[in-house]
Amino acid sequence: MRMTAQRKQILDILKQANHPLSAEMIMNKLPEDTLNLSTIYRSLDLFFAQEIVSKSYMNHTTYYYLNQREHHHYMICINCQKMYEINCHIHHIADDIADKHGFKITHHDMTVYGYCKACQASLNL
Ligand SMILES: [Zn+2]
Ligand SMILES: [Zn+2]
């Protein structure tokens, strides 16, 4: 993958963020008229194909985050979209099953959805 100035801008934003970002959120963090949304999506797709980023889906929106050496997942409030980091516990579970079936794992994806404490209270859940 060629690291163009545009791609580096997007990666830098993802690096600085401490939670997953949608393409719109990335665009809003860039100076106005720097990159259009489809350019951002194209770069994010490329990063995903190269296993540089992972994705989580919520309310028809895709959120992207960097694959760090310290790999983790997210728990997301479906009301206010607050995100919490959770550690990954499925590595060796998946490895065992993959071994059994001769499956070669490239990556995995897991997101936990629900309501945070504040939203449970405000929604009377
Ligand atoms: Zn919430
Ligand atoms: Zn994991």
Short mmCIF file of N, CA and C and ligand atoms in Angstrom, two decimals:
data_model
loop_
_atom_site.label_atom_id
_atom_site.label_comp_id
_atom_site.label_asym_id
_atom_site.label_seq_id
_atom_site.Cartn_x
_atom_site.Cartn_y
_atom_site.Cartn_z
N MET A 1 0.86 -1.20 0.00
CA MET A 1 0.00 0.00 0.00
C MET A 1 0.89 1.24 0.00
N ARG A 2 0.58 2.19 -0.88
CA ARG A 2 1.32 3.44 -0.92
C ARG A 2 0.79 4.36 0.19
N MET A 3 1.70 4.88 1.04
CA MET A 3 1.25 5.76 2.11
C MET A 3 1.19 7.18 1.59
N THR A 4 0.04 7.55 1.04
CA THR A 4 -0.11 8.91 0.54
C THR A 4 -0.34 9.85 1.72
N ALA A 5 -0.23 11.15 1.46
CA ALA A 5 -0.45 12.14 2.51
C ALA A 5 -1.87 12.02 3.07
N GLN A 6 -2.82 11.73 2.17
CA GLN A 6 -4.22 11.59 2.59
C GLN A 6 -4.39 10.42 3.54
N ARG A 7 -3.80 9.28 3.16
CA ARG A 7 -3.94 8.09 4.01
C ARG A 7 -3.28 8.32 5.36
N LYS A 8 -2.15 9.04 5.35
CA LYS A 8 -1.46 9.28 6.61
C LYS A 8 -2.31 10.18 7.51
N GLN A 9 -2.98 11.16 6.92
CA GLN A 9 -3.86 12.04 7.71
C GLN A 9 -4.93 11.22 8.42
N ILE A 10 -5.52 10.29 7.68
CA ILE A 10 -6.59 9.46 8.26
C ILE A 10 -6.04 8.56 9.36
N LEU A 11 -4.89 7.96 9.11
CA LEU A 11 -4.27 7.09 10.13
C LEU A 11 -3.91 7.87 11.38
N ASP A 12 -3.41 9.10 11.20
CA ASP A 12 -3.04 9.93 12.35
C ASP A 12 -4.27 10.23 13.21
N ILE A 13 -5.39 10.48 12.57
CA ILE A 13 -6.61 10.77 13.32
C ILE A 13 -7.03 9.52 14.11
N LEU A 14 -6.95 8.36 13.46
CA LEU A 14 -7.32 7.12 14.16
C LEU A 14 -6.36 6.84 15.32
N LYS A 15 -5.09 7.19 15.14
CA LYS A 15 -4.09 6.98 16.20
C LYS A 15 -4.40 7.84 17.41
N GLN A 16 -4.81 9.09 17.14
CA GLN A 16 -5.05 10.03 18.24
C GLN A 16 -6.36 9.73 18.97
N ALA A 17 -7.29 9.08 18.29
CA ALA A 17 -8.59 8.82 18.91
C ALA A 17 -8.47 7.68 19.91
N ASN A 18 -9.17 7.79 21.01
CA ASN A 18 -9.13 6.68 21.96
C ASN A 18 -10.41 5.85 21.89
N HIS A 19 -11.16 6.00 20.81
CA HIS A 19 -12.34 5.17 20.58
C HIS A 19 -12.56 5.07 19.08
N PRO A 20 -13.36 4.11 18.62
CA PRO A 20 -13.58 3.95 17.18
C PRO A 20 -14.26 5.17 16.55
N LEU A 21 -13.94 5.44 15.30
CA LEU A 21 -14.48 6.61 14.60
C LEU A 21 -15.17 6.16 13.32
N SER A 22 -16.27 6.85 12.97
CA SER A 22 -16.91 6.62 11.68
C SER A 22 -16.19 7.50 10.65
N ALA A 23 -16.46 7.24 9.37
CA ALA A 23 -15.86 8.06 8.31
C ALA A 23 -16.26 9.53 8.47
N GLU A 24 -17.52 9.78 8.86
CA GLU A 24 -17.97 11.17 9.07
C GLU A 24 -17.19 11.83 10.20
N MET A 25 -16.99 11.08 11.28
CA MET A 25 -16.25 11.65 12.42
C MET A 25 -14.82 11.99 12.00
N ILE A 26 -14.24 11.15 11.15
CA ILE A 26 -12.88 11.42 10.66
C ILE A 26 -12.89 12.68 9.80
N MET A 27 -13.89 12.79 8.93
CA MET A 27 -13.97 13.96 8.07
C MET A 27 -14.11 15.24 8.89
N ASN A 28 -14.92 15.16 9.97
CA ASN A 28 -15.13 16.35 10.81
C ASN A 28 -13.87 16.77 11.56
N LYS A 29 -12.93 15.86 11.72
CA LYS A 29 -11.69 16.20 12.42
C LYS A 29 -10.65 16.79 11.48
N LEU A 30 -10.90 16.69 10.19
CA LEU A 30 -9.96 17.24 9.21
C LEU A 30 -10.32 18.70 8.94
N PRO A 31 -9.32 19.50 8.55
CA PRO A 31 -9.66 20.87 8.14
C PRO A 31 -10.68 20.79 7.00
N GLU A 32 -11.56 21.75 6.93
CA GLU A 32 -12.66 21.71 5.97
C GLU A 32 -12.18 21.50 4.53
N ASP A 33 -12.91 20.70 3.78
CA ASP A 33 -12.61 20.43 2.37
C ASP A 33 -11.27 19.76 2.12
N THR A 34 -10.72 19.07 3.10
CA THR A 34 -9.45 18.37 2.89
C THR A 34 -9.70 17.11 2.08
N LEU A 35 -10.54 16.24 2.62
CA LEU A 35 -10.85 14.97 1.95
C LEU A 35 -12.35 14.81 1.91
N ASN A 36 -12.86 14.24 0.80
CA ASN A 36 -14.29 13.98 0.80
C ASN A 36 -14.57 12.59 1.37
N LEU A 37 -15.83 12.36 1.66
CA LEU A 37 -16.22 11.15 2.37
C LEU A 37 -15.84 9.89 1.59
N SER A 38 -16.02 9.91 0.26
CA SER A 38 -15.74 8.68 -0.49
C SER A 38 -14.24 8.37 -0.49
N THR A 39 -13.41 9.40 -0.46
CA THR A 39 -11.95 9.17 -0.36
C THR A 39 -11.63 8.52 0.99
N ILE A 40 -12.29 9.02 2.04
CA ILE A 40 -12.06 8.48 3.37
C ILE A 40 -12.50 7.02 3.42
N TYR A 41 -13.69 6.73 2.86
CA TYR A 41 -14.17 5.34 2.83
C TYR A 41 -13.22 4.44 2.06
N ARG A 42 -12.74 4.93 0.91
CA ARG A 42 -11.82 4.11 0.11
C ARG A 42 -10.56 3.78 0.89
N SER A 43 -10.02 4.79 1.60
CA SER A 43 -8.81 4.56 2.39
C SER A 43 -9.08 3.58 3.52
N LEU A 44 -10.25 3.75 4.19
CA LEU A 44 -10.58 2.86 5.31
C LEU A 44 -10.75 1.42 4.83
N ASP A 45 -11.36 1.25 3.67
CA ASP A 45 -11.52 -0.10 3.10
C ASP A 45 -10.16 -0.73 2.84
N LEU A 46 -9.27 0.08 2.33
CA LEU A 46 -7.91 -0.38 2.04
C LEU A 46 -7.19 -0.76 3.35
N PHE A 47 -7.33 0.08 4.37
CA PHE A 47 -6.71 -0.21 5.67
C PHE A 47 -7.28 -1.51 6.23
N PHE A 48 -8.59 -1.72 6.03
CA PHE A 48 -9.22 -2.94 6.55
C PHE A 48 -8.66 -4.15 5.80
N ALA A 49 -8.55 -4.04 4.47
CA ALA A 49 -8.04 -5.14 3.65
C ALA A 49 -6.60 -5.47 4.05
N GLN A 50 -5.85 -4.47 4.46
CA GLN A 50 -4.45 -4.66 4.87
C GLN A 50 -4.32 -5.01 6.35
N GLU A 51 -5.47 -5.15 7.01
CA GLU A 51 -5.50 -5.48 8.44
C GLU A 51 -4.83 -4.42 9.31
N ILE A 52 -4.94 -3.16 8.89
CA ILE A 52 -4.42 -2.05 9.69
C ILE A 52 -5.51 -1.59 10.65
N VAL A 53 -6.77 -1.70 10.23
CA VAL A 53 -7.89 -1.31 11.08
C VAL A 53 -8.91 -2.45 11.21
N SER A 54 -9.72 -2.37 12.27
CA SER A 54 -10.87 -3.25 12.44
C SER A 54 -12.12 -2.38 12.38
N LYS A 55 -13.29 -3.05 12.23
CA LYS A 55 -14.54 -2.29 12.18
C LYS A 55 -15.55 -2.83 13.19
N SER A 56 -16.42 -1.94 13.65
CA SER A 56 -17.60 -2.32 14.43
C SER A 56 -18.79 -1.65 13.75
N TYR A 57 -19.95 -2.29 13.78
CA TYR A 57 -21.13 -1.71 13.14
C TYR A 57 -22.15 -1.31 14.20
N MET A 58 -22.77 -0.18 14.03
CA MET A 58 -23.85 0.21 14.93
C MET A 58 -24.78 1.16 14.20
N ASN A 59 -26.07 0.90 14.30
CA ASN A 59 -27.09 1.76 13.65
C ASN A 59 -26.70 2.11 12.21
N HIS A 60 -26.36 1.11 11.42
CA HIS A 60 -26.01 1.29 10.01
C HIS A 60 -24.76 2.14 9.80
N THR A 61 -23.99 2.36 10.86
CA THR A 61 -22.76 3.12 10.70
C THR A 61 -21.59 2.19 11.01
N THR A 62 -20.52 2.33 10.28
CA THR A 62 -19.33 1.54 10.54
C THR A 62 -18.32 2.41 11.28
N TYR A 63 -17.78 1.88 12.35
CA TYR A 63 -16.76 2.58 13.13
C TYR A 63 -15.44 1.85 12.94
N TYR A 64 -14.39 2.60 12.78
CA TYR A 64 -13.07 2.02 12.52
C TYR A 64 -12.10 2.31 13.65
N TYR A 65 -11.25 1.35 13.94
CA TYR A 65 -10.18 1.58 14.92
C TYR A 65 -8.95 0.81 14.51
N LEU A 66 -7.80 1.33 14.94
CA LEU A 66 -6.52 0.72 14.56
C LEU A 66 -6.33 -0.62 15.23
N ASN A 67 -5.75 -1.55 14.50
CA ASN A 67 -5.32 -2.82 15.09
C ASN A 67 -3.99 -2.57 15.79
N GLN A 68 -4.05 -2.52 17.08
CA GLN A 68 -2.81 -2.30 17.81
C GLN A 68 -2.25 -3.63 18.24
N ARG A 69 -1.00 -3.61 18.70
CA ARG A 69 -0.42 -4.86 19.17
C ARG A 69 -1.28 -5.38 20.33
N GLU A 70 -1.68 -4.45 21.18
CA GLU A 70 -2.60 -4.80 22.27
C GLU A 70 -4.01 -4.76 21.70
N HIS A 71 -4.43 -5.89 21.15
CA HIS A 71 -5.71 -5.98 20.46
C HIS A 71 -6.86 -6.03 21.47
N HIS A 72 -7.92 -5.27 21.23
CA HIS A 72 -9.06 -5.33 22.13
C HIS A 72 -10.36 -5.08 21.37
N HIS A 73 -11.46 -5.18 22.08
CA HIS A 73 -12.79 -5.01 21.48
C HIS A 73 -13.52 -3.87 22.18
N TYR A 74 -14.73 -3.62 21.73
CA TYR A 74 -15.51 -2.52 22.31
C TYR A 74 -16.90 -2.95 22.74
N MET A 75 -17.35 -2.31 23.81
CA MET A 75 -18.72 -2.46 24.28
C MET A 75 -19.34 -1.08 24.04
N ILE A 76 -20.46 -1.05 23.34
CA ILE A 76 -21.02 0.22 22.89
C ILE A 76 -22.45 0.40 23.40
N CYS A 77 -22.74 1.56 23.96
CA CYS A 77 -24.11 1.88 24.36
C CYS A 77 -24.90 2.25 23.10
N ILE A 78 -26.00 1.51 22.84
CA ILE A 78 -26.74 1.75 21.61
C ILE A 78 -27.61 3.00 21.70
N ASN A 79 -27.68 3.61 22.87
CA ASN A 79 -28.44 4.85 23.00
C ASN A 79 -27.55 6.08 22.84
N CYS A 80 -26.49 6.20 23.64
CA CYS A 80 -25.66 7.41 23.58
C CYS A 80 -24.34 7.16 22.85
N GLN A 81 -24.07 5.90 22.46
CA GLN A 81 -22.88 5.53 21.71
C GLN A 81 -21.57 5.68 22.49
N LYS A 82 -21.69 5.72 23.81
CA LYS A 82 -20.49 5.70 24.64
C LYS A 82 -19.80 4.34 24.42
N MET A 83 -18.45 4.35 24.35
CA MET A 83 -17.73 3.10 24.08
C MET A 83 -16.78 2.76 25.21
N TYR A 84 -16.72 1.48 25.52
CA TYR A 84 -15.82 0.99 26.56
C TYR A 84 -14.91 -0.06 25.93
N GLU A 85 -13.62 0.00 26.29
CA GLU A 85 -12.70 -1.02 25.79
C GLU A 85 -12.86 -2.31 26.56
N ILE A 86 -12.86 -3.43 25.86
CA ILE A 86 -12.83 -4.71 26.58
C ILE A 86 -11.69 -5.56 26.03
N ASN A 87 -11.08 -6.34 26.91
CA ASN A 87 -9.97 -7.19 26.48
C ASN A 87 -10.50 -8.35 25.66
N CYS A 88 -9.65 -8.86 24.80
CA CYS A 88 -10.03 -9.98 23.95
C CYS A 88 -9.80 -11.29 24.69
N HIS A 89 -10.82 -12.11 24.74
CA HIS A 89 -10.67 -13.41 25.39
C HIS A 89 -10.97 -14.55 24.44
N ILE A 90 -11.10 -14.26 23.17
CA ILE A 90 -11.51 -15.35 22.28
C ILE A 90 -10.36 -15.90 21.44
N HIS A 91 -9.15 -15.35 21.60
CA HIS A 91 -8.03 -15.84 20.79
C HIS A 91 -7.85 -17.35 20.82
N HIS A 92 -7.61 -17.93 22.03
CA HIS A 92 -7.32 -19.36 22.00
C HIS A 92 -8.56 -20.21 21.81
N ILE A 93 -9.73 -19.69 22.13
CA ILE A 93 -10.95 -20.44 21.83
C ILE A 93 -11.04 -20.61 20.32
N ALA A 94 -10.87 -19.50 19.60
CA ALA A 94 -10.93 -19.55 18.14
C ALA A 94 -9.82 -20.43 17.58
N ASP A 95 -8.62 -20.34 18.16
CA ASP A 95 -7.48 -21.14 17.67
C ASP A 95 -7.78 -22.63 17.72
N ASP A 96 -8.38 -23.09 18.84
CA ASP A 96 -8.70 -24.51 18.98
C ASP A 96 -9.64 -24.98 17.88
N ILE A 97 -10.70 -24.19 17.66
CA ILE A 97 -11.70 -24.57 16.66
C ILE A 97 -11.09 -24.50 15.26
N ALA A 98 -10.28 -23.48 15.03
CA ALA A 98 -9.62 -23.35 13.73
C ALA A 98 -8.72 -24.56 13.46
N ASP A 99 -7.97 -24.98 14.47
CA ASP A 99 -7.10 -26.15 14.35
C ASP A 99 -7.89 -27.38 13.93
N LYS A 100 -9.00 -27.56 14.64
CA LYS A 100 -9.81 -28.74 14.40
C LYS A 100 -10.31 -28.81 12.96
N HIS A 101 -10.60 -27.65 12.38
CA HIS A 101 -11.17 -27.63 11.03
C HIS A 101 -10.13 -27.26 9.97
N GLY A 102 -8.90 -27.14 10.37
CA GLY A 102 -7.86 -26.72 9.43
C GLY A 102 -8.14 -25.35 8.84
N PHE A 103 -8.75 -24.50 9.67
CA PHE A 103 -9.13 -23.15 9.24
C PHE A 103 -7.98 -22.19 9.52
N LYS A 104 -7.65 -21.32 8.57
CA LYS A 104 -6.59 -20.34 8.82
C LYS A 104 -7.22 -18.99 9.15
N ILE A 105 -7.09 -18.57 10.41
CA ILE A 105 -7.70 -17.30 10.84
C ILE A 105 -6.84 -16.13 10.40
N THR A 106 -7.47 -15.12 9.82
CA THR A 106 -6.71 -13.90 9.51
C THR A 106 -7.00 -12.82 10.55
N HIS A 107 -8.24 -12.67 10.96
CA HIS A 107 -8.59 -11.69 12.00
C HIS A 107 -9.99 -12.01 12.49
N HIS A 108 -10.43 -11.32 13.53
CA HIS A 108 -11.79 -11.52 14.00
C HIS A 108 -12.37 -10.20 14.47
N ASP A 109 -13.64 -10.24 14.75
CA ASP A 109 -14.40 -9.04 14.99
C ASP A 109 -15.41 -9.36 16.10
N MET A 110 -15.53 -8.53 17.10
CA MET A 110 -16.54 -8.78 18.13
C MET A 110 -16.87 -7.45 18.79
N THR A 111 -18.13 -7.15 18.87
CA THR A 111 -18.57 -5.92 19.53
C THR A 111 -19.72 -6.29 20.45
N VAL A 112 -19.72 -5.71 21.65
CA VAL A 112 -20.79 -5.98 22.61
C VAL A 112 -21.70 -4.75 22.65
N TYR A 113 -23.00 -4.96 22.53
CA TYR A 113 -23.96 -3.84 22.51
C TYR A 113 -24.88 -3.87 23.72
N GLY A 114 -25.34 -2.71 24.14
CA GLY A 114 -26.27 -2.65 25.27
C GLY A 114 -26.52 -1.22 25.68
N TYR A 115 -26.88 -1.03 26.94
CA TYR A 115 -27.16 0.32 27.46
C TYR A 115 -26.24 0.63 28.62
N CYS A 116 -25.66 1.82 28.64
CA CYS A 116 -24.82 2.22 29.76
C CYS A 116 -25.72 2.56 30.95
N LYS A 117 -25.08 2.73 32.11
CA LYS A 117 -25.82 2.97 33.34
C LYS A 117 -26.73 4.20 33.23
N ALA A 118 -26.17 5.30 32.71
CA ALA A 118 -26.93 6.54 32.61
C ALA A 118 -28.14 6.36 31.69
N CYS A 119 -27.96 5.66 30.56
CA CYS A 119 -29.08 5.47 29.63
C CYS A 119 -30.12 4.52 30.20
N GLN A 120 -29.69 3.51 30.95
CA GLN A 120 -30.67 2.63 31.59
C GLN A 120 -31.58 3.43 32.50
N ALA A 121 -30.97 4.38 33.24
CA ALA A 121 -31.74 5.21 34.16
C ALA A 121 -32.66 6.15 33.39
N SER A 122 -32.13 6.82 32.34
CA SER A 122 -32.96 7.80 31.63
C SER A 122 -34.03 7.13 30.79
N LEU A 123 -33.81 5.88 30.36
CA LEU A 123 -34.82 5.18 29.56
C LEU A 123 -35.70 4.28 30.40
N ASN A 124 -35.48 4.28 31.71
CA ASN A 124 -36.23 3.43 32.62
C ASN A 124 -36.13 1.95 32.27
N LEU A 125 -34.90 1.51 32.01
CA LEU A 125 -34.72 0.09 31.66
C LEU A 125 -34.47 -0.74 32.91
ZN ZN B 1 -25.58 5.34 27.10
ZN ZN B 2 -10.16 -10.16 19.84
#
